[in-house]
Short mmCIF file of C-alpha atoms and ligand atoms in Angstrom, two decimals:
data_model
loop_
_atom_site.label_atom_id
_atom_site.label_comp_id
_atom_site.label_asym_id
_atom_site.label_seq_id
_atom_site.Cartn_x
_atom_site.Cartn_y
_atom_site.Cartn_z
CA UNK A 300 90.55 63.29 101.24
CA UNK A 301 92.02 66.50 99.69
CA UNK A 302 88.38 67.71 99.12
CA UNK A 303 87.94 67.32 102.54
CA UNK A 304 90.62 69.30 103.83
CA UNK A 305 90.19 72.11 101.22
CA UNK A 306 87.02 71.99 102.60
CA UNK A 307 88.13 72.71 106.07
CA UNK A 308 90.58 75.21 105.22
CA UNK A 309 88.00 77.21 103.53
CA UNK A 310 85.50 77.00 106.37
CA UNK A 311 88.68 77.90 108.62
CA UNK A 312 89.64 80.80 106.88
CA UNK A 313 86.16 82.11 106.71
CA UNK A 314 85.36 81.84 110.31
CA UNK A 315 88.39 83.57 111.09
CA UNK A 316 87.46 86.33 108.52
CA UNK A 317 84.40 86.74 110.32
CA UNK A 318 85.84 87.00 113.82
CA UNK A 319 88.40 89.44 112.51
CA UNK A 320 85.57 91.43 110.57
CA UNK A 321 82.81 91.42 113.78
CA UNK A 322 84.87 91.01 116.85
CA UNK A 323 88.17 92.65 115.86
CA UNK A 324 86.87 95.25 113.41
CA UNK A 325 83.95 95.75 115.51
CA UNK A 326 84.69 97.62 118.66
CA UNK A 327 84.96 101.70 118.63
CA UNK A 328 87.85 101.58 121.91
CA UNK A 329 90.39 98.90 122.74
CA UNK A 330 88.08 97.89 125.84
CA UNK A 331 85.05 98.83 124.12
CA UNK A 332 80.99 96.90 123.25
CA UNK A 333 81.66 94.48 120.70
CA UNK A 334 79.04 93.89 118.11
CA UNK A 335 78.92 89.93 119.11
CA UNK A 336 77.48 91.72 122.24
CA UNK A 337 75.12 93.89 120.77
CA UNK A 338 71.34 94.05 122.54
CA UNK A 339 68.45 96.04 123.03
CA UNK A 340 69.35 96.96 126.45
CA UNK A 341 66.81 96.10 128.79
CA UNK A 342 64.32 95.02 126.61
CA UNK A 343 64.28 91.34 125.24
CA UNK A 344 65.70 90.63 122.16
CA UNK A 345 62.60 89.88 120.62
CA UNK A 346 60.69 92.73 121.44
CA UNK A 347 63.63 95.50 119.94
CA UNK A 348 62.07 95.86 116.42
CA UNK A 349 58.01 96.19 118.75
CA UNK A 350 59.97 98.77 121.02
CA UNK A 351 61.58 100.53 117.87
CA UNK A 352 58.00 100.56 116.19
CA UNK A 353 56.37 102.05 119.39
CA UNK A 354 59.46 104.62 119.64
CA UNK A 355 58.61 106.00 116.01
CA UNK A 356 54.82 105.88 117.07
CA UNK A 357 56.37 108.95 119.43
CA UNK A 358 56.33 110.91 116.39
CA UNK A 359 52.73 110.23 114.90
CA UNK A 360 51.50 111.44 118.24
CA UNK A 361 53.75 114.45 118.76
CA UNK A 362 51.04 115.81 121.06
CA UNK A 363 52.01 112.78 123.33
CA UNK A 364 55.76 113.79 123.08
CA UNK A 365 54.50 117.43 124.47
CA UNK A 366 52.99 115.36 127.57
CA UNK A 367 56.18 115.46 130.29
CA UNK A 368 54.78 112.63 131.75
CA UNK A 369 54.98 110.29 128.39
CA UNK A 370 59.07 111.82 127.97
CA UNK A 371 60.85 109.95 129.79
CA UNK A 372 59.53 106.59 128.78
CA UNK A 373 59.89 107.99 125.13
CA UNK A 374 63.52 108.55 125.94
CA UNK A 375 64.26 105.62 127.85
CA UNK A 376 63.01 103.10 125.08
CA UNK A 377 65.41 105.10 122.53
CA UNK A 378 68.54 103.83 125.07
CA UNK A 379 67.18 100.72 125.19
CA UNK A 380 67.85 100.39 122.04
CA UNK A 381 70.52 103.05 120.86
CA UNK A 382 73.38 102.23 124.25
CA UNK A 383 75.12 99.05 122.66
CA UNK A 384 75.38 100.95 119.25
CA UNK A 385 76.87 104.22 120.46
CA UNK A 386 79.15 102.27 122.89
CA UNK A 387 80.24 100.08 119.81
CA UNK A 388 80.52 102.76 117.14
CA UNK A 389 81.78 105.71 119.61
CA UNK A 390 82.32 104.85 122.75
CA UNK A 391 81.52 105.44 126.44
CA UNK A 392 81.28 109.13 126.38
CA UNK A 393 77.61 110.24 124.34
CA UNK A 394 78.38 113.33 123.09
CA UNK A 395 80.24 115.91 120.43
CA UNK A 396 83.56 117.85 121.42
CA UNK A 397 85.47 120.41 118.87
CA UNK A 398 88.20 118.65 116.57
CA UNK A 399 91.70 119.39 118.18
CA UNK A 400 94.39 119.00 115.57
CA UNK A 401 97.23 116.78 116.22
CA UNK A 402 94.43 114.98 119.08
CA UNK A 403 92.84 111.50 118.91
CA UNK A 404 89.23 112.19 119.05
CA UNK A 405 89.43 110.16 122.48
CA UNK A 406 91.57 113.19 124.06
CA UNK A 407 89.60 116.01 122.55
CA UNK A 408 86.46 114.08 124.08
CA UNK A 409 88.36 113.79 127.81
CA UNK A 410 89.28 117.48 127.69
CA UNK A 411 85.84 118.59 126.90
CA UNK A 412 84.66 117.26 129.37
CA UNK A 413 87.43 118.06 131.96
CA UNK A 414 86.62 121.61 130.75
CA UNK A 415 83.06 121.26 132.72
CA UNK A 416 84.54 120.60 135.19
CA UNK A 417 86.93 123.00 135.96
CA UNK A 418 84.37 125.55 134.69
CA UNK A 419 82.64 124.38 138.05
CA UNK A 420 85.52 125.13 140.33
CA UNK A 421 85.03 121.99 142.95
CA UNK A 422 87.71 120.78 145.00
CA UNK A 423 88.48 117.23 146.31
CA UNK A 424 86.28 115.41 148.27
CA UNK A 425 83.43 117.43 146.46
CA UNK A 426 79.35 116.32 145.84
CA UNK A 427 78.96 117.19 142.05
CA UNK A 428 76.07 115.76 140.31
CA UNK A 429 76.05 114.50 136.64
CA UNK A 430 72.53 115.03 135.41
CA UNK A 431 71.96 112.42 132.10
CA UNK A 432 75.49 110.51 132.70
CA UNK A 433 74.96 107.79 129.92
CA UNK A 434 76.83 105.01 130.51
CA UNK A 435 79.35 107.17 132.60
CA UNK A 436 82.20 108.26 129.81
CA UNK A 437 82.47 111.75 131.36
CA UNK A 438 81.81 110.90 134.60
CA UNK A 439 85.05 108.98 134.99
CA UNK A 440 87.03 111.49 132.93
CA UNK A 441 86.18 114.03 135.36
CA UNK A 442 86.43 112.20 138.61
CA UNK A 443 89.95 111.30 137.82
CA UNK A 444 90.84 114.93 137.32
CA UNK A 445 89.06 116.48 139.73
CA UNK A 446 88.49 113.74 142.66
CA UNK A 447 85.21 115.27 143.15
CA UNK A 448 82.44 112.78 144.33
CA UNK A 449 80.35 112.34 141.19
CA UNK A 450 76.67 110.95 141.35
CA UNK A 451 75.10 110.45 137.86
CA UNK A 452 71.47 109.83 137.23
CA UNK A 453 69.97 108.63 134.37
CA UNK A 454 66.39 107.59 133.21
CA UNK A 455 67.67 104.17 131.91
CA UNK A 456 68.30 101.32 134.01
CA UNK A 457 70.94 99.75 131.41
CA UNK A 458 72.85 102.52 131.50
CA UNK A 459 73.19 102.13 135.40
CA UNK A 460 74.08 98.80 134.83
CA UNK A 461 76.85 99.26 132.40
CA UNK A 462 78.24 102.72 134.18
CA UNK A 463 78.52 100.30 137.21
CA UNK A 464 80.59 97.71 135.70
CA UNK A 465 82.79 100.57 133.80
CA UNK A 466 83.32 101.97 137.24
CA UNK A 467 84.04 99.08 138.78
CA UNK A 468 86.66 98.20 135.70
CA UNK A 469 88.72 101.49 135.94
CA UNK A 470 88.81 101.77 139.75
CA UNK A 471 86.70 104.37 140.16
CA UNK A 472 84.04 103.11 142.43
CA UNK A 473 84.62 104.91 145.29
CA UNK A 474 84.29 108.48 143.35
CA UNK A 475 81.79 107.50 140.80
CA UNK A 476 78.38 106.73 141.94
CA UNK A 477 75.29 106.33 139.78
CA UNK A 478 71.47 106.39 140.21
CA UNK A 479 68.17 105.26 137.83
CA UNK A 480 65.93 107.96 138.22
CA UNK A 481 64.22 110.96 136.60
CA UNK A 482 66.05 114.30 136.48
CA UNK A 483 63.18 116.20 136.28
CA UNK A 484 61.92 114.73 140.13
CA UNK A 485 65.43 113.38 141.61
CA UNK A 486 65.97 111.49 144.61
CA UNK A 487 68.03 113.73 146.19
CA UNK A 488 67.00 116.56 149.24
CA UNK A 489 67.50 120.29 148.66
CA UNK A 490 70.99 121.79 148.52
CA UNK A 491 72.75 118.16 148.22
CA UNK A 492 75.63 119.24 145.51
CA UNK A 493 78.56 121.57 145.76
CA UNK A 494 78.55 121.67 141.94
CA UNK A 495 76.79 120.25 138.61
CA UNK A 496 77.01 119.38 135.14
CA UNK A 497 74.71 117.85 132.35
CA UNK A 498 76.83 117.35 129.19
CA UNK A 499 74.13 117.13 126.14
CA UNK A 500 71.63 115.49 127.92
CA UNK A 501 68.89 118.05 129.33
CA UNK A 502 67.84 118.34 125.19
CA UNK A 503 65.71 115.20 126.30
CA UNK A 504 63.17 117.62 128.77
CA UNK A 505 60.53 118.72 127.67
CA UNK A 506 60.72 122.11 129.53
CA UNK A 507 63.91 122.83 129.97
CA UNK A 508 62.49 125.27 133.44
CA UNK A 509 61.77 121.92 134.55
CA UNK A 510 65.12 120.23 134.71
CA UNK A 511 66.78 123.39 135.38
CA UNK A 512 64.33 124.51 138.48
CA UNK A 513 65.27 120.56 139.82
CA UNK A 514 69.28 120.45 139.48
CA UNK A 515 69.00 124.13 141.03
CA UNK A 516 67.02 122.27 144.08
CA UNK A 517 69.74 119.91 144.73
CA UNK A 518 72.91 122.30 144.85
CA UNK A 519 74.11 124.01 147.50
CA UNK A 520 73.25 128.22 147.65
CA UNK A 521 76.66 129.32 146.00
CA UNK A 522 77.93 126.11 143.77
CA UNK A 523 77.81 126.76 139.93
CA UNK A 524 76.22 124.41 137.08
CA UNK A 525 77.55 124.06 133.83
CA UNK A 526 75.70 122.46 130.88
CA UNK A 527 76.65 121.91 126.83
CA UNK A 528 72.74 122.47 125.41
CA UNK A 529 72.32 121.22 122.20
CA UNK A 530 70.26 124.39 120.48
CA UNK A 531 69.39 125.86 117.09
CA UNK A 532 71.52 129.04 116.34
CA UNK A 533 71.01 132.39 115.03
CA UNK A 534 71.36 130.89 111.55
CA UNK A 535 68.51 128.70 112.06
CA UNK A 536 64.94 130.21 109.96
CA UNK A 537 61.84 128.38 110.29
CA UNK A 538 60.38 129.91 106.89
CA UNK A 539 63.06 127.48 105.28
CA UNK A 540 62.08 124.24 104.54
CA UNK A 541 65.93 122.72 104.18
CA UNK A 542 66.41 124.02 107.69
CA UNK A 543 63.20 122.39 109.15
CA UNK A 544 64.00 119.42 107.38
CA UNK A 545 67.12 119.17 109.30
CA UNK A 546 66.41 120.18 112.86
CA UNK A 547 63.57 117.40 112.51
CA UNK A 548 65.72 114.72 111.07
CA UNK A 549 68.01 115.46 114.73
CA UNK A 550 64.88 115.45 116.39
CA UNK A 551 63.61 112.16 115.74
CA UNK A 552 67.15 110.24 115.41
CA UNK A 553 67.53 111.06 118.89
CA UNK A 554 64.61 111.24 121.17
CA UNK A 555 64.08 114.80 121.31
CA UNK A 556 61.11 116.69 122.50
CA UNK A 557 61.94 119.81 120.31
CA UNK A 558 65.55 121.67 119.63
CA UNK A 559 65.29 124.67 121.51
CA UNK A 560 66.57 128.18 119.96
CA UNK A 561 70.18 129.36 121.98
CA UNK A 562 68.12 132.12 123.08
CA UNK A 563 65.83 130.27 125.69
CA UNK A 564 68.79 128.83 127.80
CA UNK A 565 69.71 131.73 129.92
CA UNK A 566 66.24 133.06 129.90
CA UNK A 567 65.08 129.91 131.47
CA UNK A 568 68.21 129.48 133.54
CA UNK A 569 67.45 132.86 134.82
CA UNK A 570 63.39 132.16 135.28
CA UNK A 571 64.37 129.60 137.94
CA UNK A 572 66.56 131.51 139.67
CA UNK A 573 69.96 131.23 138.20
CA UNK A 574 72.35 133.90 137.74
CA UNK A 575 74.46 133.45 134.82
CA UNK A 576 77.67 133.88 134.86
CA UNK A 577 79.09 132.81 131.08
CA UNK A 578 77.71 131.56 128.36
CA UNK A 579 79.45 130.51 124.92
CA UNK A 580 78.63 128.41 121.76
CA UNK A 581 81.72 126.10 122.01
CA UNK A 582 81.32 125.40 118.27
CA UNK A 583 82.11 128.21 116.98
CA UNK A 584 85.15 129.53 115.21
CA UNK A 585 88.06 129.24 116.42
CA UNK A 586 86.90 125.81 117.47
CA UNK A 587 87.44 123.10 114.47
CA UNK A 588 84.29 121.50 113.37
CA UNK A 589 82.92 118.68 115.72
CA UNK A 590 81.32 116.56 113.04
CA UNK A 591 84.35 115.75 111.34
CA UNK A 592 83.80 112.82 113.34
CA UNK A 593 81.03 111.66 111.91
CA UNK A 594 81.98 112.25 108.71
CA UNK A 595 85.03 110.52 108.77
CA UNK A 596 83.51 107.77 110.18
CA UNK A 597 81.22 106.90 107.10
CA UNK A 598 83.52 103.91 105.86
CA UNK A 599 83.14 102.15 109.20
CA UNK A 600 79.18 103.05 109.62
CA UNK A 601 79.27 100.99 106.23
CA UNK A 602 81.16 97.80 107.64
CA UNK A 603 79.08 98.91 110.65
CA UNK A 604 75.43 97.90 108.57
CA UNK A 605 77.24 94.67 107.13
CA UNK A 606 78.25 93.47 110.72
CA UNK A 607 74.76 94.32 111.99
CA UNK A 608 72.81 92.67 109.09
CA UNK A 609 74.78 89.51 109.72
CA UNK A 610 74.82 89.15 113.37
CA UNK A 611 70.92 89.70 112.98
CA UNK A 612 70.17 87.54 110.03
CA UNK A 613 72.34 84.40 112.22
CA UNK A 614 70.37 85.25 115.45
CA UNK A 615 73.11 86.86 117.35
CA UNK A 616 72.30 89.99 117.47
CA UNK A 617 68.12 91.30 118.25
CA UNK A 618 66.08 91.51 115.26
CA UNK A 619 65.30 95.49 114.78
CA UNK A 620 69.25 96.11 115.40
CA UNK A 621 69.30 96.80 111.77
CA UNK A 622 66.15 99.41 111.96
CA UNK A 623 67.93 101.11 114.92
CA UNK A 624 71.62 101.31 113.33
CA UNK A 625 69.74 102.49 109.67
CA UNK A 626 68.40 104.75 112.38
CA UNK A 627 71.35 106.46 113.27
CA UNK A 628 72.96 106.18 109.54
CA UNK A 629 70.48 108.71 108.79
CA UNK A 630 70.62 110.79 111.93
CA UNK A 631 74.87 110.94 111.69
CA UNK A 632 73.93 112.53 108.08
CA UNK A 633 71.01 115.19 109.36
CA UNK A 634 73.75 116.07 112.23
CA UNK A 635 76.41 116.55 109.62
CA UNK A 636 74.23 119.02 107.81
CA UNK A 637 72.88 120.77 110.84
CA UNK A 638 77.00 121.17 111.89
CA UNK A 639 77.94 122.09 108.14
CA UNK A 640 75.47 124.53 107.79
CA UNK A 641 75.59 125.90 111.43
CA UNK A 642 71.88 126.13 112.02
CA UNK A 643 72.46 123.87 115.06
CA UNK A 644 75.23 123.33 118.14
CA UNK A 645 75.60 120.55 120.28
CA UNK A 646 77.36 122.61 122.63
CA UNK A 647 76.01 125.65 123.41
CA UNK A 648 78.11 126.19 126.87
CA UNK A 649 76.01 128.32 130.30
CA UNK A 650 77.39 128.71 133.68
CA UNK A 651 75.47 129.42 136.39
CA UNK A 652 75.40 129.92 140.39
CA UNK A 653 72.79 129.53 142.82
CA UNK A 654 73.02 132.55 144.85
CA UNK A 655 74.01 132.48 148.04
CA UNK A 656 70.47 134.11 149.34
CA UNK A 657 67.73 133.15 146.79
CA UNK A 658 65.93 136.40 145.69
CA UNK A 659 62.36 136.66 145.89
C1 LIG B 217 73.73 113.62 122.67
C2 LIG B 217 73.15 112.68 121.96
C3 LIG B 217 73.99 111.63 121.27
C4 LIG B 217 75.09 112.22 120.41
C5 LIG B 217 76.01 111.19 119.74
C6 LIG B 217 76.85 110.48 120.80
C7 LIG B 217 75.25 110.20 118.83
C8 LIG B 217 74.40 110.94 117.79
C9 LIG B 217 74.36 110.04 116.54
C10 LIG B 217 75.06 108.78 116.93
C11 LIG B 217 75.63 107.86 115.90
C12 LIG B 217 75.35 107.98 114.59
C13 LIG B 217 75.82 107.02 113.56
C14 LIG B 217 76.16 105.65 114.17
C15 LIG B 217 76.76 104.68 113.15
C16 LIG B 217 75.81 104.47 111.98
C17 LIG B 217 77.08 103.35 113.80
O1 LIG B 217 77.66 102.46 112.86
C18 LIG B 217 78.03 103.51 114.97
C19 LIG B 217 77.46 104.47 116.00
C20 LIG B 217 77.12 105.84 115.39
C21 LIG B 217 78.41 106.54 114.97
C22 LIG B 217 76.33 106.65 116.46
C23 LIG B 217 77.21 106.97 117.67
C24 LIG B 217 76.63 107.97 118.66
C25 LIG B 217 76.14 109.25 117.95
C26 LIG B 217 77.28 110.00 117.28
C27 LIG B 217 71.66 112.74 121.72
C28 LIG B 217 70.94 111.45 121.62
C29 LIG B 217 70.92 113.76 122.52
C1 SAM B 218 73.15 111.75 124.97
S1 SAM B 218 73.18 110.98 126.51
C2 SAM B 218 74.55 111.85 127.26
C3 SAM B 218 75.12 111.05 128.39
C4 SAM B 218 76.35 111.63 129.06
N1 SAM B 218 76.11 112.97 129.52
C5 SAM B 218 77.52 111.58 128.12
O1 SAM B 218 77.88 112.66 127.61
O2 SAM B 218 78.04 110.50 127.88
C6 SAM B 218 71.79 111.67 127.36
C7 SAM B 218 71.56 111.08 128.73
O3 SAM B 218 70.48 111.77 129.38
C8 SAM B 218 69.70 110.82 130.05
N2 SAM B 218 68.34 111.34 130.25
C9 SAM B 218 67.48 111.80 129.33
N3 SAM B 218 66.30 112.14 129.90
C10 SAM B 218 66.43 111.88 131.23
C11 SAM B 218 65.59 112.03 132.35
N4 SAM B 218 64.34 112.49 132.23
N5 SAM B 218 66.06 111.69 133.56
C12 SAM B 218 67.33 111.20 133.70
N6 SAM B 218 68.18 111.02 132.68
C13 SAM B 218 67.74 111.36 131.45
C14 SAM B 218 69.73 109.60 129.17
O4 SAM B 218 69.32 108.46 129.85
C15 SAM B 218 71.20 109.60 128.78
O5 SAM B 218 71.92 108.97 129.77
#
């Protein structure tokens, strides 16, 4: 009899260990993924660890990754199997922002992204486009400050799903509207958008003439586009083998073509007809480092790889979850260096307007 009940305490008190440990532990934001949740987006469980095989076979074909029509299948296998994680571990906005001091990295993340906005200068009422919107983070942020009418498009169909029901959730349907499509052919006629913004996602193209020449289709002759390129700097030397070592590392832990240098943005913004009106690497000093973040975070990417190996090993979670979070281990750590050593930004800031008369 008391063996009996010891023995149900014990079980007791371990289940509610590992509740606390995966379901309270687990999730990045109050209202956030939890990692009972965790899938490989719109691909069947048992096909994530095939899908995170073929993803790497990218990378022993890089001739293939040159090919913009093999892109954006490339890209949308790695969000297939990346979106859970980074809504888990981060949250729903995918992307850096500078370290405010005295800020919760959830408020420096909502005023970066307000900043695009107002960099943009739309009024109420507005058509701004968000070109790459993830699972909609920053599209929400900047609908509620600017009560603009925001349509996001994005290449994966999960995304759309989950930016729907996050919508839907904060009340923000009826400004926030979101698409599944290709930003380098959108559905949308000529001189549709009184504004845009793409925050860190046209590093996925691979010509960046071609997503710029597109989003400058769709806005209206006057309206300005603002995006945060991720880039190599001025510190960045391709006869070093540390600095290639990096900027590949980034390139493969997250879907990337090939980091462009800063130089290329306005030149190609310009090439399809842009005139630029500012341009700034929002990284630098003053701004406080924006990997801090990820480096602070390396005692819950830990409990992180426990949760994951668990939920895996009992079924819960998709088999190759573990490949894809050892994935990103590595990636958070070439991104810290890249940051440290300031060979590479995540937010190298252009404006730009369409002209009012397009020049010949
Ligand atoms: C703009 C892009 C994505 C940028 C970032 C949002 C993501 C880049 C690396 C990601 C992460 C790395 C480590 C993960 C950690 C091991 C895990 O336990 C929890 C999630 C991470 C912190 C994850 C979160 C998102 C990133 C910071 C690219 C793709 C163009
Ligand atoms: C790093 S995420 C950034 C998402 C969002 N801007 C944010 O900050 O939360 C990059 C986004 O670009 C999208 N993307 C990449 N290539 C694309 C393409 N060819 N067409 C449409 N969306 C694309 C991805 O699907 C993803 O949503």
């Amino acid at each position: 009899m008391v063996d009996s009940v010891a023995l149900f305490c014990t079980a007791g008190l371990v289940a509610g260990a590992l509740y606390w440990f995966i379901c309270v532990l687990g999730p990045a934001e109050r209202k956030g993924k939890r990692a009972s949740d965790l899938s490989g987006g719109s691909i069947s469980a048992e096909k994530v660890r095939d899908n995170y095989n073929q993803y790497w076979s990218f990378f022993r074909r890089p001739k293939e990754i040159e090919t913009a029509e093999k892109v954006p299948d490339f890209v949308d296998t790695f969000y297939n199997l990346v979106t859970d994680i980074y809504e888990w571990g981060w949250g729903q906005s995918f992307h850096f922002s500078p370290h405010i001091p005295g800020k919760s990295d959830k408020d420096a993340t909502r005023i970066h992204e307000e900043m695009a906005v107002d960099l943009i200068n739309v009024k109420p009422g507005q058509k701004i486009l968000d070109a790459g919107c993830g699972v909609g983070g920053p599209m929400r942020a900047i609908a509620a400050h600017s009560k603009a009418q925001v349509t996001g498009i994005t290449i994966n169909e999960y995304q759309v799903q989950r930016a729907k029901l996050h919508n839907k959730k904060a009340g923000l349907e009826s400004l926030c509207n979101v698409v599944c499509g290709n930003f380098l052919k959108m559905p949308f006629e000529e001189n549709t958008f009184d504004g845009a913004y793409s925050i860190e996602a046209t590093c996925h193209a691979p010509k960046l003439e071609e997503v710029y020449s597109e989003i400058y289709r769709v806005m209206k002759p006057g309206s300005l586009f603002v995006s945060y390129e991720w880039v190599t700097t001025e510190k960045y030397r391709d006869d070093d083998e540390e600095h290639k070592d990096v900027i590949q590392g980034i390139e493969r832990g997250d879907a990337l073509p090939g980091l462009r240098s800063y130089k290329d943005i306005a030149a190609t913004a310009m090439k399809v007809g842009f005139e630029v009106v500012k341009e700034k690497d929002l990284a630098k000093p003053p701004s406080q480092p924006w990997w801090n973040r990820l480096k602070m975070g390396r005692l819950a990417y830990w409990r992180n790889h426990v949760v994951v190996v668990i939920l895996s090993a009992i079924g819960v979670a998709p088999k190759g979850t573990v490949d894809v979070h050892d994935m990103l281990f590595k990636t958070a750590d070439y991104l810290t260096r890249g940051g440290e050593t300031g060979i590479f930004s995540p937010m190298h800031m252009i404006l730009c307007r369409k002209p009012e008369k397009a020049s010949e």
